Coordinates of C-alpha atoms and ligand atoms in Angstrom, one line a residue:
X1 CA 25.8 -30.5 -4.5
X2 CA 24.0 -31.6 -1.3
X3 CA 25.4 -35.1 -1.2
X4 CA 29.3 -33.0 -1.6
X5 CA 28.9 -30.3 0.8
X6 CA 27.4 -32.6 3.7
X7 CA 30.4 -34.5 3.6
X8 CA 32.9 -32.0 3.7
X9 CA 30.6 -30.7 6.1
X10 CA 30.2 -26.9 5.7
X11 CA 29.1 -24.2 8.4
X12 CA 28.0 -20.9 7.4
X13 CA 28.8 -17.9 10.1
X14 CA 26.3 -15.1 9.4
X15 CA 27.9 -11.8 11.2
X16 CA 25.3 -9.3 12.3
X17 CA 25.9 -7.9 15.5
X18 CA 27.0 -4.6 14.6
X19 CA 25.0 -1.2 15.0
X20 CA 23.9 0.2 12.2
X21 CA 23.9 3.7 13.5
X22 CA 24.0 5.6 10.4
X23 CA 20.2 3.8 9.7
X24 CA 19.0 6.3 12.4
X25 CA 16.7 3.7 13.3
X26 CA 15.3 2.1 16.4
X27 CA 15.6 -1.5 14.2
X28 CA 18.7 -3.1 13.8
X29 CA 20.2 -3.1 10.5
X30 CA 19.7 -6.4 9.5
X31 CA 15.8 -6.4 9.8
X32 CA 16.0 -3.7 7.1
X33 CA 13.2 -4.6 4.2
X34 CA 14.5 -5.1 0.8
X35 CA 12.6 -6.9 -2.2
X36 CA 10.0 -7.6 0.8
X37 CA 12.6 -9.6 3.2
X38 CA 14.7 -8.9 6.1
X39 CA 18.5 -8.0 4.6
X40 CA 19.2 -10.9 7.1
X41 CA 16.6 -12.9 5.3
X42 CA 18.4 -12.7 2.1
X43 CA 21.4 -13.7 3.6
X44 CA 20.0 -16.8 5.4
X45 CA 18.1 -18.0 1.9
X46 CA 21.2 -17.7 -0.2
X47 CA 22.8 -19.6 2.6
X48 CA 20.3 -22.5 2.6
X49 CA 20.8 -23.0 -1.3
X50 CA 24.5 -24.2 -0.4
X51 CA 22.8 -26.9 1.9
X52 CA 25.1 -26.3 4.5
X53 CA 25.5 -28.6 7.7
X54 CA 24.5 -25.5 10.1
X55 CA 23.8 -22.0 10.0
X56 CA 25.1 -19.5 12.7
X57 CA 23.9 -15.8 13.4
X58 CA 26.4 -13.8 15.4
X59 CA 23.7 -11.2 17.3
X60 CA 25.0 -8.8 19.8
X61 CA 23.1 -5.3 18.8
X62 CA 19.5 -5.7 19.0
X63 CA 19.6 -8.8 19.7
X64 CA 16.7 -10.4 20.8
X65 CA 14.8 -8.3 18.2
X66 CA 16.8 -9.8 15.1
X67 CA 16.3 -13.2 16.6
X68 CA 12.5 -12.8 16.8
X69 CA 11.7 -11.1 14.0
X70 CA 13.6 -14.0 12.2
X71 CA 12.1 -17.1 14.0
X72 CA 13.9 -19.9 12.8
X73 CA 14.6 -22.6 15.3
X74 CA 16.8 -24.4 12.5
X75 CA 19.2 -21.3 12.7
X76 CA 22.1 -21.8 15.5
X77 CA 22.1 -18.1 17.6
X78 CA 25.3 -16.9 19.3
X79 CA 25.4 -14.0 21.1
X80 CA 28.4 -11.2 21.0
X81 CA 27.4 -8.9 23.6
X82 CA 29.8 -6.8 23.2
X83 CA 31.7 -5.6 19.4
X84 CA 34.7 -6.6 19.8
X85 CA 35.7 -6.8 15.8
X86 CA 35.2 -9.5 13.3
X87 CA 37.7 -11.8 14.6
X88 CA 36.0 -11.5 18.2
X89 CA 32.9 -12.3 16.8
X90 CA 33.7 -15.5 14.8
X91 CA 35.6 -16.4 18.3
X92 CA 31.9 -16.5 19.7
X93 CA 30.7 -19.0 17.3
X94 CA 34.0 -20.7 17.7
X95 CA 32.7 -23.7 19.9
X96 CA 29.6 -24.4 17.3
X97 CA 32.3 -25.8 15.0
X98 CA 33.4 -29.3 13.9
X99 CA 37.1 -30.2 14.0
X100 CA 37.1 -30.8 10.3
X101 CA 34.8 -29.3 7.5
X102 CA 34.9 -25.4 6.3
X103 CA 33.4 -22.1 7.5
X104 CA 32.1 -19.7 5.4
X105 CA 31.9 -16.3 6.4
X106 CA 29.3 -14.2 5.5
X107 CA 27.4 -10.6 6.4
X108 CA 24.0 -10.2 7.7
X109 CA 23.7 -6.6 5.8
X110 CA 25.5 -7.9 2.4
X111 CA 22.4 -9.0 1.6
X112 CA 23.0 -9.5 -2.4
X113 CA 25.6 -11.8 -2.5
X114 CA 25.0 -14.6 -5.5
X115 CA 25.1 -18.5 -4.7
X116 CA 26.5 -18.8 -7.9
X117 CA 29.9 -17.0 -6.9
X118 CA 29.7 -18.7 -3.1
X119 CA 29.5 -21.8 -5.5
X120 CA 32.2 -20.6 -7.1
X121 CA 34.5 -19.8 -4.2
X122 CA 33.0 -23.3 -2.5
X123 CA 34.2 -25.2 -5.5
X124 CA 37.6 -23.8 -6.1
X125 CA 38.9 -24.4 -2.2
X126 CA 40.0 -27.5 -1.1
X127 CA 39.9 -28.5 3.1
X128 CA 43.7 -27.7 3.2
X129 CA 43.0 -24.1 1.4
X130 CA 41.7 -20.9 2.2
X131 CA 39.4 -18.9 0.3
X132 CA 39.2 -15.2 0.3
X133 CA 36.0 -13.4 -2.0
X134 CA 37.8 -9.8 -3.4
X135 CA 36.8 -7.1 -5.3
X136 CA 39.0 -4.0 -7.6
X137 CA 37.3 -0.8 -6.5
X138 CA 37.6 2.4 -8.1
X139 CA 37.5 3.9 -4.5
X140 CA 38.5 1.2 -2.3
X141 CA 39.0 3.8 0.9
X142 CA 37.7 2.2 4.0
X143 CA 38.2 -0.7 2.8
X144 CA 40.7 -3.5 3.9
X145 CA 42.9 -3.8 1.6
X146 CA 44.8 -7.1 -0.4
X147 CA 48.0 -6.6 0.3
X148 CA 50.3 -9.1 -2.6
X149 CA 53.8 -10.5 -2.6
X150 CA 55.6 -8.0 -5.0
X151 CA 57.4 -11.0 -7.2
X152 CA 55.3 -13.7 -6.9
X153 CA 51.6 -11.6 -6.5
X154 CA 50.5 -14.3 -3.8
X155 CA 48.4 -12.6 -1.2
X156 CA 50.6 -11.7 2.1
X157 CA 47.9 -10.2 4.3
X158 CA 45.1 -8.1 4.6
X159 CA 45.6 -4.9 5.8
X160 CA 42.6 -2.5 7.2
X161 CA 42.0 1.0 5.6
X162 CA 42.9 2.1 8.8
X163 CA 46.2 0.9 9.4
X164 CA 47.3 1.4 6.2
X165 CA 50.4 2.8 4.9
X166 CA 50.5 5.9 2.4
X167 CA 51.7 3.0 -0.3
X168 CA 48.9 0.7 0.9
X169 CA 45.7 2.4 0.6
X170 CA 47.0 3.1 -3.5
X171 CA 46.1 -0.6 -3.7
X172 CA 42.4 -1.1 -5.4
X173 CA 42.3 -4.6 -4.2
X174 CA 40.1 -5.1 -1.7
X175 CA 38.6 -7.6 1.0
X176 CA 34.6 -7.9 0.8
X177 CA 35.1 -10.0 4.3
X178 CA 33.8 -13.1 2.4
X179 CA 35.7 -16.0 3.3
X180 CA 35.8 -19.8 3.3
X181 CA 38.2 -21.2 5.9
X182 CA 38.7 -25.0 7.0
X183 CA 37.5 -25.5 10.9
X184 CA 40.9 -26.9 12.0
X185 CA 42.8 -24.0 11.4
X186 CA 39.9 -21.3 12.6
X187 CA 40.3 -23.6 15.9
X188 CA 44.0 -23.1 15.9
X189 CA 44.2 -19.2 14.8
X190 CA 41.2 -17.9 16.6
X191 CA 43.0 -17.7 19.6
X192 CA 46.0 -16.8 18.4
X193 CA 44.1 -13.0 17.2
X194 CA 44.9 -9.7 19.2
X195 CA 43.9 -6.6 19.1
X196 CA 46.8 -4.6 18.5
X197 CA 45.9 -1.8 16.0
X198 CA 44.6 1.1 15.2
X199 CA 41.2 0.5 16.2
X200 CA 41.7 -2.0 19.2
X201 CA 39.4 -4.6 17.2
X202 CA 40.0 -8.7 17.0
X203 CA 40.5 -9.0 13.3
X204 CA 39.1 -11.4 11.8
X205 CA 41.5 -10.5 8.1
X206 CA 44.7 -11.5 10.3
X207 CA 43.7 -14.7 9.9
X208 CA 45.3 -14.6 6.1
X209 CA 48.7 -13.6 7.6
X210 CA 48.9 -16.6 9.8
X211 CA 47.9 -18.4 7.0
X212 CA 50.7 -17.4 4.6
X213 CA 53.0 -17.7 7.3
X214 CA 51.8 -21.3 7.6
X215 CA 52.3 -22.0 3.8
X216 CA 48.4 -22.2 3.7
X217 CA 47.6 -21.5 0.0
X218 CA 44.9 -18.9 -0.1
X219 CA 42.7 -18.9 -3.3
X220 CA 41.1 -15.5 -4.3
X221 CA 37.7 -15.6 -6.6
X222 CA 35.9 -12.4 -7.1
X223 CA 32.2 -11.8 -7.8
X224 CA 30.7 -11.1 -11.5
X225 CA 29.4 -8.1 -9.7
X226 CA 30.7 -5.5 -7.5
X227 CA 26.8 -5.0 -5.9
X228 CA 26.6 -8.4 -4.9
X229 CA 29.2 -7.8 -2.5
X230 CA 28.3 -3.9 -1.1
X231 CA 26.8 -3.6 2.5
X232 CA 24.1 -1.8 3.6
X233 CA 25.0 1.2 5.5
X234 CA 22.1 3.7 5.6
X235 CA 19.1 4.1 3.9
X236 CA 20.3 5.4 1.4
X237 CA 22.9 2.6 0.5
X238 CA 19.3 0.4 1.0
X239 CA 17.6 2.2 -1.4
X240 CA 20.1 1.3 -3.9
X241 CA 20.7 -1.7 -3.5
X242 CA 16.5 -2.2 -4.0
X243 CA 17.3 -0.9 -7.3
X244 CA 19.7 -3.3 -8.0
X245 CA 17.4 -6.0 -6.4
X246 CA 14.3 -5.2 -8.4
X247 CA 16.5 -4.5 -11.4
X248 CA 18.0 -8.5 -11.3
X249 CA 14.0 -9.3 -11.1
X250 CA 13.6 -7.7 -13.7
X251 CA 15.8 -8.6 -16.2
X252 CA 15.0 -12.6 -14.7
X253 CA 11.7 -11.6 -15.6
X254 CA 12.7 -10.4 -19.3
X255 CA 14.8 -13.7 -19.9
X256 CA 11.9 -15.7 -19.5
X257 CA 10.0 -14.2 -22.0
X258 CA 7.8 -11.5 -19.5
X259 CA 6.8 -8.4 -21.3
X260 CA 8.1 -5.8 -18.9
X261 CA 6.7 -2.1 -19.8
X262 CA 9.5 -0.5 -18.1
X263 CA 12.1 -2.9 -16.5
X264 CA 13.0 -0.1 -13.8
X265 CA 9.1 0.5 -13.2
X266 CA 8.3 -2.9 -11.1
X267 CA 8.7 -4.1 -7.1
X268 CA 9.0 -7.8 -6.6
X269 CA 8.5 -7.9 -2.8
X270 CA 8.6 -11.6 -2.6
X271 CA 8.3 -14.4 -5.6
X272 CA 6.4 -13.6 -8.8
X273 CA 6.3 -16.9 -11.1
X274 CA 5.0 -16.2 -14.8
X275 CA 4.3 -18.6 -17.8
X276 CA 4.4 -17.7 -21.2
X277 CA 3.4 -14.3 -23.0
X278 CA 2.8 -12.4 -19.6
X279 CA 3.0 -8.9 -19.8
X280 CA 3.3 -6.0 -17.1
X281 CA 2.8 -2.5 -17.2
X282 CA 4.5 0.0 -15.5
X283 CA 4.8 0.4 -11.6
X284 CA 3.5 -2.8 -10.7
X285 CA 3.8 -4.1 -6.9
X286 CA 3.9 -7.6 -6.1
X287 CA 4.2 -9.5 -2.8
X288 CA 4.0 -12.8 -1.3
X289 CA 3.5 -15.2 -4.0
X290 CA 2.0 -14.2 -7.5
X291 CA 1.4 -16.9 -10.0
X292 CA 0.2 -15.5 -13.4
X293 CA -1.0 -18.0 -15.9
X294 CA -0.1 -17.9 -19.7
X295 CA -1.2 -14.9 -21.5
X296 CA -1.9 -12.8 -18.4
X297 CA -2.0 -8.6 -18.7
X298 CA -1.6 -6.8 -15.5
X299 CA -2.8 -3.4 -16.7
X300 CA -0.2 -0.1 -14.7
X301 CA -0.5 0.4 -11.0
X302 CA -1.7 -2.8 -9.8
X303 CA -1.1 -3.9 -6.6
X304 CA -1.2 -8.0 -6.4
X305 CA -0.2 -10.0 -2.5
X306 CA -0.4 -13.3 -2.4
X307 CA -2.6 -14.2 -6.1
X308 CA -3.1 -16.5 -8.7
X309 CA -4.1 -15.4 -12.0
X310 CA -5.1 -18.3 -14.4
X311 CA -4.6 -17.7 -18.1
X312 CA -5.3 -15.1 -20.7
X313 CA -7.0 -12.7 -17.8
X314 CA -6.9 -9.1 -17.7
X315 CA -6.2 -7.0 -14.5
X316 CA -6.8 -3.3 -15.3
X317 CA -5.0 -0.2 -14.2
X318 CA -4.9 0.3 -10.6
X319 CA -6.3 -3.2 -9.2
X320 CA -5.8 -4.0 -5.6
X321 CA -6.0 -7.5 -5.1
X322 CA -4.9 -9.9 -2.1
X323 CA -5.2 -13.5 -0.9
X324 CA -7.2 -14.3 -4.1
X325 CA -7.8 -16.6 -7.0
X326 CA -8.9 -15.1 -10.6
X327 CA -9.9 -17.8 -13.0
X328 CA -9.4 -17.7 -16.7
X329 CA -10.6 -15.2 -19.1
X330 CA -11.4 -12.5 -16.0
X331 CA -11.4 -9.3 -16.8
X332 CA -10.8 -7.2 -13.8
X333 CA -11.0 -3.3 -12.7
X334 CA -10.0 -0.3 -13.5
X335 CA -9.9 0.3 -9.7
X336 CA -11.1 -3.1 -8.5
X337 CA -10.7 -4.3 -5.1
X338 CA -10.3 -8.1 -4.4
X339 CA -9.6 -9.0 -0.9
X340 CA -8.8 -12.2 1.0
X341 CA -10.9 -15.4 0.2
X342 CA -11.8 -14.6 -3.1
X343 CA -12.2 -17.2 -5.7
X344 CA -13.3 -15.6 -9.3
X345 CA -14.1 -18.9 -12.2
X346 CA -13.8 -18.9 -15.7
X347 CA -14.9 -15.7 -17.8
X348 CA -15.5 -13.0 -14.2
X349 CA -15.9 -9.6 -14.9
X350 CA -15.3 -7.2 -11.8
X351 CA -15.4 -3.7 -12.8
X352 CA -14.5 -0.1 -11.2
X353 CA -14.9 0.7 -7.7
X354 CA -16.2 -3.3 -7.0
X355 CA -15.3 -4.8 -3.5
X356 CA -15.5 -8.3 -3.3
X357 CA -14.5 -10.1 -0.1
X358 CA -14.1 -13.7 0.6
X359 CA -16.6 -15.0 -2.4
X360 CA -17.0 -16.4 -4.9
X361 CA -18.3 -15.6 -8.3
X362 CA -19.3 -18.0 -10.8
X363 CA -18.3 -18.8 -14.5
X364 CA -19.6 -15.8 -17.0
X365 CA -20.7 -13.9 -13.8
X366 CA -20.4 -9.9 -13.8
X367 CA -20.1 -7.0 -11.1
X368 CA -19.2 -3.9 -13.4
X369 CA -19.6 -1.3 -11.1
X370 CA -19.5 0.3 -7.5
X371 CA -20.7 -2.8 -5.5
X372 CA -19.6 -4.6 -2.3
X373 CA -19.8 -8.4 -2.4
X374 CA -18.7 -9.7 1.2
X375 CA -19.1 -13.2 2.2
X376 CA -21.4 -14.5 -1.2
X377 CA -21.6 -17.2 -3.1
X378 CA -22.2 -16.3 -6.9
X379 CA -23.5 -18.7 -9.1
X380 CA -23.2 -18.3 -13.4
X381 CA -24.0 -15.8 -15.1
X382 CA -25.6 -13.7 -12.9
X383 CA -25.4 -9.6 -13.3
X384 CA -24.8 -7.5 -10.3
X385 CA -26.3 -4.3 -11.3
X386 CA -24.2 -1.2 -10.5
X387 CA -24.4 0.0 -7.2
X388 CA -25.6 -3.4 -5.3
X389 CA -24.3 -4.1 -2.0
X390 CA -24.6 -7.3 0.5
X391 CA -25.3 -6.2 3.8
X392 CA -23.7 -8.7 5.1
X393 CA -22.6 -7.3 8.4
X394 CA -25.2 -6.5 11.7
X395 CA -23.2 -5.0 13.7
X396 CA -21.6 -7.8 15.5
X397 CA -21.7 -10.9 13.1
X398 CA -21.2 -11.9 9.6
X399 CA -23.8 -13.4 7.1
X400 CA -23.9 -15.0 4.2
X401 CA -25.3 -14.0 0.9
X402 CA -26.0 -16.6 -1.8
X403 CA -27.2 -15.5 -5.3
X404 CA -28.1 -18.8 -7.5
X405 CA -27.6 -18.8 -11.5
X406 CA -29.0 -16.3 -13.9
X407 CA -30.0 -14.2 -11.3
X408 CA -30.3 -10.5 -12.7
X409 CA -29.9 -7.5 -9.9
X410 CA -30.9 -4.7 -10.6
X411 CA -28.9 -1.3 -9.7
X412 CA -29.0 0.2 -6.4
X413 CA -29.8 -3.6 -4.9
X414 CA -29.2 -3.9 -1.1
X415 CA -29.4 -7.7 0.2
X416 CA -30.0 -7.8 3.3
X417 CA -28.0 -11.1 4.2
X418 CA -28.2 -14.2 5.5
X419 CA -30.4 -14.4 2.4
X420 CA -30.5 -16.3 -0.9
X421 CA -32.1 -15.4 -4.0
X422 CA -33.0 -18.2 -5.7
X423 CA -32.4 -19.6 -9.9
X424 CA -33.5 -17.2 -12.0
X425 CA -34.5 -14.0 -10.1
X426 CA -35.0 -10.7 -11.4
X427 CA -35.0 -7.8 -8.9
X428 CA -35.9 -4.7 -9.6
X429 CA -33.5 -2.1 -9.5
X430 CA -33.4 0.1 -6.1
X431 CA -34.6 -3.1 -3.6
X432 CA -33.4 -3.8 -0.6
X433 CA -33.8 -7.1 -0.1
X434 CA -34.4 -9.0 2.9
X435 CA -36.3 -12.3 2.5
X436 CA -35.1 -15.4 0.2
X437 CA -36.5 -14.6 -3.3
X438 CA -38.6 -17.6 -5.2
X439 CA -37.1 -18.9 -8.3
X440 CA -37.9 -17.5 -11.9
X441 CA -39.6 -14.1 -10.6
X442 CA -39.4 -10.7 -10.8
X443 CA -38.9 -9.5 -7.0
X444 CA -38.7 -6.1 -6.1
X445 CA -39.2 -3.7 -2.9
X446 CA -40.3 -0.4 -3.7
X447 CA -42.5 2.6 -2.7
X448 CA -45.1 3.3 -4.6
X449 CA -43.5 6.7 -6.6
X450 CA -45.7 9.5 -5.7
X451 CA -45.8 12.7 -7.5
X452 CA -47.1 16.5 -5.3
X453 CA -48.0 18.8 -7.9
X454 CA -47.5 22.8 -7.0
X455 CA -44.9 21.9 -4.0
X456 CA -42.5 24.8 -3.4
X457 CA -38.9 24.7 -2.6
X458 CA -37.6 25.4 0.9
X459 CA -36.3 29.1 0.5
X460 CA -33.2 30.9 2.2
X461 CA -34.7 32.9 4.8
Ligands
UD1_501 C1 35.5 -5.4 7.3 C2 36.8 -6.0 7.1 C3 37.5 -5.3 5.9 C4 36.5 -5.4 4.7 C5 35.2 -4.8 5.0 C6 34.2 -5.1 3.9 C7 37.7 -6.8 9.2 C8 38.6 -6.5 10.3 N1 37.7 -5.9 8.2 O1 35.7 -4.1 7.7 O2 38.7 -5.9 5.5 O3 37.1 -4.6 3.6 O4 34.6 -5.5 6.2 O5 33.0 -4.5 4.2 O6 37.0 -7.8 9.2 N2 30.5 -7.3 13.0 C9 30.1 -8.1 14.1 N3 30.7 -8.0 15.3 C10 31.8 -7.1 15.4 C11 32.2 -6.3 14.3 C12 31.5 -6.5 13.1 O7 29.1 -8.8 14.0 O8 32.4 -7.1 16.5 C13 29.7 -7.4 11.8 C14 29.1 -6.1 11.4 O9 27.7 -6.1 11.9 C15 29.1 -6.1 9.9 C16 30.4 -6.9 9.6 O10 30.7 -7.6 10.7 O11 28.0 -6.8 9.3 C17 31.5 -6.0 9.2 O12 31.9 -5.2 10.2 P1 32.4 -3.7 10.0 O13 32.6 -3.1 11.3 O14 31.5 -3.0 9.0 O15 33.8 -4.1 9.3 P2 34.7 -3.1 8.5 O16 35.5 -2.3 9.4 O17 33.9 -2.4 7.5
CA502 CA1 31.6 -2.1 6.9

């Protein structure tokens, strides 16, 4: 596919310079989150899969924003400063294009659009064709509409919602604005566009007039799915389209063999990779990059950025974990917190209300409950008692807490860090701990427990 499309040298024109007004937002509509990327995003990745020559993004609205927010120095940015219509935007770009090779059009918030069908439509047009994506709607109003030679069908033109005639707008036909179109002719009908109608826009649809006027064939392909070619509007239109999105994951997800509890109930917000016999339960969020190893059970209402779970370990209800690695065999949470620069081995058990923060915790090891492990190394099969804590912060800088193998702590520990406590250690429970413990001991720092017989509680007065 690479090899092909090089040589016939294809250039993808990404439109998004319009307003978005009905967002009602201060962002442009392009930088609009869905699945966890820009709707701009989604267009630029589907656009890479093609392996085109040369991407361009038409910005006019928001500009500098949309370019900033997207910062890719690959892309090729041309500016429409003012709106002119579709046509006028595409005459921006114009001088980023070859003599010979193809254009394909396509919309910065259509952000759902399949490679598969721009495969499709690449595949079926040859340089001296054009190529138009379409769609049947059950309500096509707005839309522009395919207007077809009454005995031979052929497509005559396209003709905007707008400008329609009564007989027109009856037609269910419609124009999604996707299009593939060889460079030579853009160059020669660019210029030949006005702006005579109803809304004083450059068209860029009259280009498929001058095209059948031309004896240009024009080959139509249509989507397997009418969402794959709807635009974002307002939030509500995003919010369904997320739906869609996260319902595609889903059912991906399924295909491979992923338990899903409820397909509807789960947010990819960037790539989740499973292997085998992985299973989900409801209302799930994943960002960045999850990997989760064979056999892995995230438990309901786990949160999971940017983690790798290696096989046959547990993550129970209501996990938070980011920028982490959980070996095999873990059992985590309820209610565990893993943050950034954690590494868990084989066999880890991190229980309710446990913190850990970039550490690392040993083959067998356990925290079970309400603890804070920041900046520690654990060795094996040592038990945290509940309640332990590494001080490892003094107020301005960090410290490290090391805890060697077999150690036992006892509940209510605190280690006062930098500090290590050495092979073997047994600390009593309620220490706090604040010099390096000797190996093989029992270390512990307590009062001595007194006892006032005939003391009298403080009264109300
Ligand atoms: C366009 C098509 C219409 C099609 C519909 C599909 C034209 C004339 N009409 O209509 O046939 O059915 O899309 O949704 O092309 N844009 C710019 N610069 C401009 C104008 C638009 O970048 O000057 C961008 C917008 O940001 C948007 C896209 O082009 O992403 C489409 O523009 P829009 O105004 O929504 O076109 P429609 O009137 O809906
Ligand atoms: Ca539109």
């Amino acid at each position: 596919m690479q090899t092909q499309n090089k040589k016939t040298g294809l250039t993808i024109i990404i439109l998004a310079a319009g307003v978005g007004k009905r967002m009602k937002s201060s962002k442009a509509k392009v930088l609009h989150i869905l699945g966890g990327r820009t709707l701009l995003q989604h267009v630029i990745d589907t656009s890479r899969e093609l392996n085109p020559e040369k991407i361009c993004v038409v910005i006019g609205h928001c500009g500098d924003q949309v370019k900033q927010e997207i910062n890719d120095q690959s892309l090729c940015w041309v500016r429409q400063e003012k709106q002119l219509g579709t046509g006028h935007a595409l005459m921006q770009a114009q001088h980023e294009l070859t003599d010979d090779g193809m254009t394909l059009i396509l919309y910065g918030d259509v952000p759902l659009i399949h490679v598969e069908t721009l495969k499709n439509l690449l595949s079926e047009v040859r340089d001296n064709q054009c190529g138009l994506l379409t769609v049947n709607l059950n309500d096509p109003s707005g839309y522009g509409r395919i207007v077809r030679d009454t005995k031979t069908n052929e497509i005559t033109s396209i003709v905007e919602h707008k400008d329609a005639s009564e007989i027109q707008r009856e037609i269910c036909e419609v124009n999604t604005g996707i299009m593939l179109i060889p460079n030579k002719y853009l160059h020669r009908w660019l210029p030949k566009l006005t702006n005579e109608n109803t809304q004083g826009e450059y068209y860029l649809t009259d280009v498929i007039a001058l095209a059948v006027k031309e004896n240009i064939q024009i080959k139509i392909v249509q989507p397997e799915y009418i969402y794959e070619v709807l635009g974002v509007n307002d939030k509500k239109q995003l919010a369904e389209l997320e739906r869609i999105y996260q319902r595609e994951n889903a059912n991906e997800l399924m295909e491979k063999g992923v338990g899903l509890a409820d397909p509807a109930r789960i947010d990819i917000r960037g790539r989740l990779h499973c292997d085998q016999d992985v299973s989900i339960d409801i209302n799930c969020i994943f960002e960045g990059v999850v990997e989760l190893q064979n056999g892995v059970k995230i438990g309901a209402h786990c949160f999971l950025k940017n983690v790798r779970v290696a096989s046959n370990s547990t993550i129970q209800p209501y996990s938070h974990i980011e920028s982490a690695e959980i070996g095999h065999d873990c059992i985590i949470g309820p209610f565990a917190r893993i943050r950034p620069g954690t590494k868990l081995m084989k066999a880890v058990h991190v229980g309710n209300f446990v913190e850990v923060k970039n550490s690392q915790i040993g083959k067998g090891s356990k925290a079970n409950h309400l603890s804070y492990l920041g900046d520690t190394i654990v060795g094996e099969n040592v038990n945290v008692g509940a309640g332990t804590i590494t001080c490892n912060y003094d107020g301005a800088n960090k410290h490290q807490t090391i805890i060697e193998d077999d150690v036992f702590i006892g509940s209510d520990t605190q280690l006062i860090a930098p500090i290590r406590i050495s092979k073997g250690t047994t600390i009593g429970a309620g220490s706090t701990i604040t010099r390096d413990t000797p190996e093989n001991a029992l270390t512990l720092s307590r009062a001595k427990q007194i006892s006032i017989t005939g003391w009298k509680r403080p009264k109300k007065s």
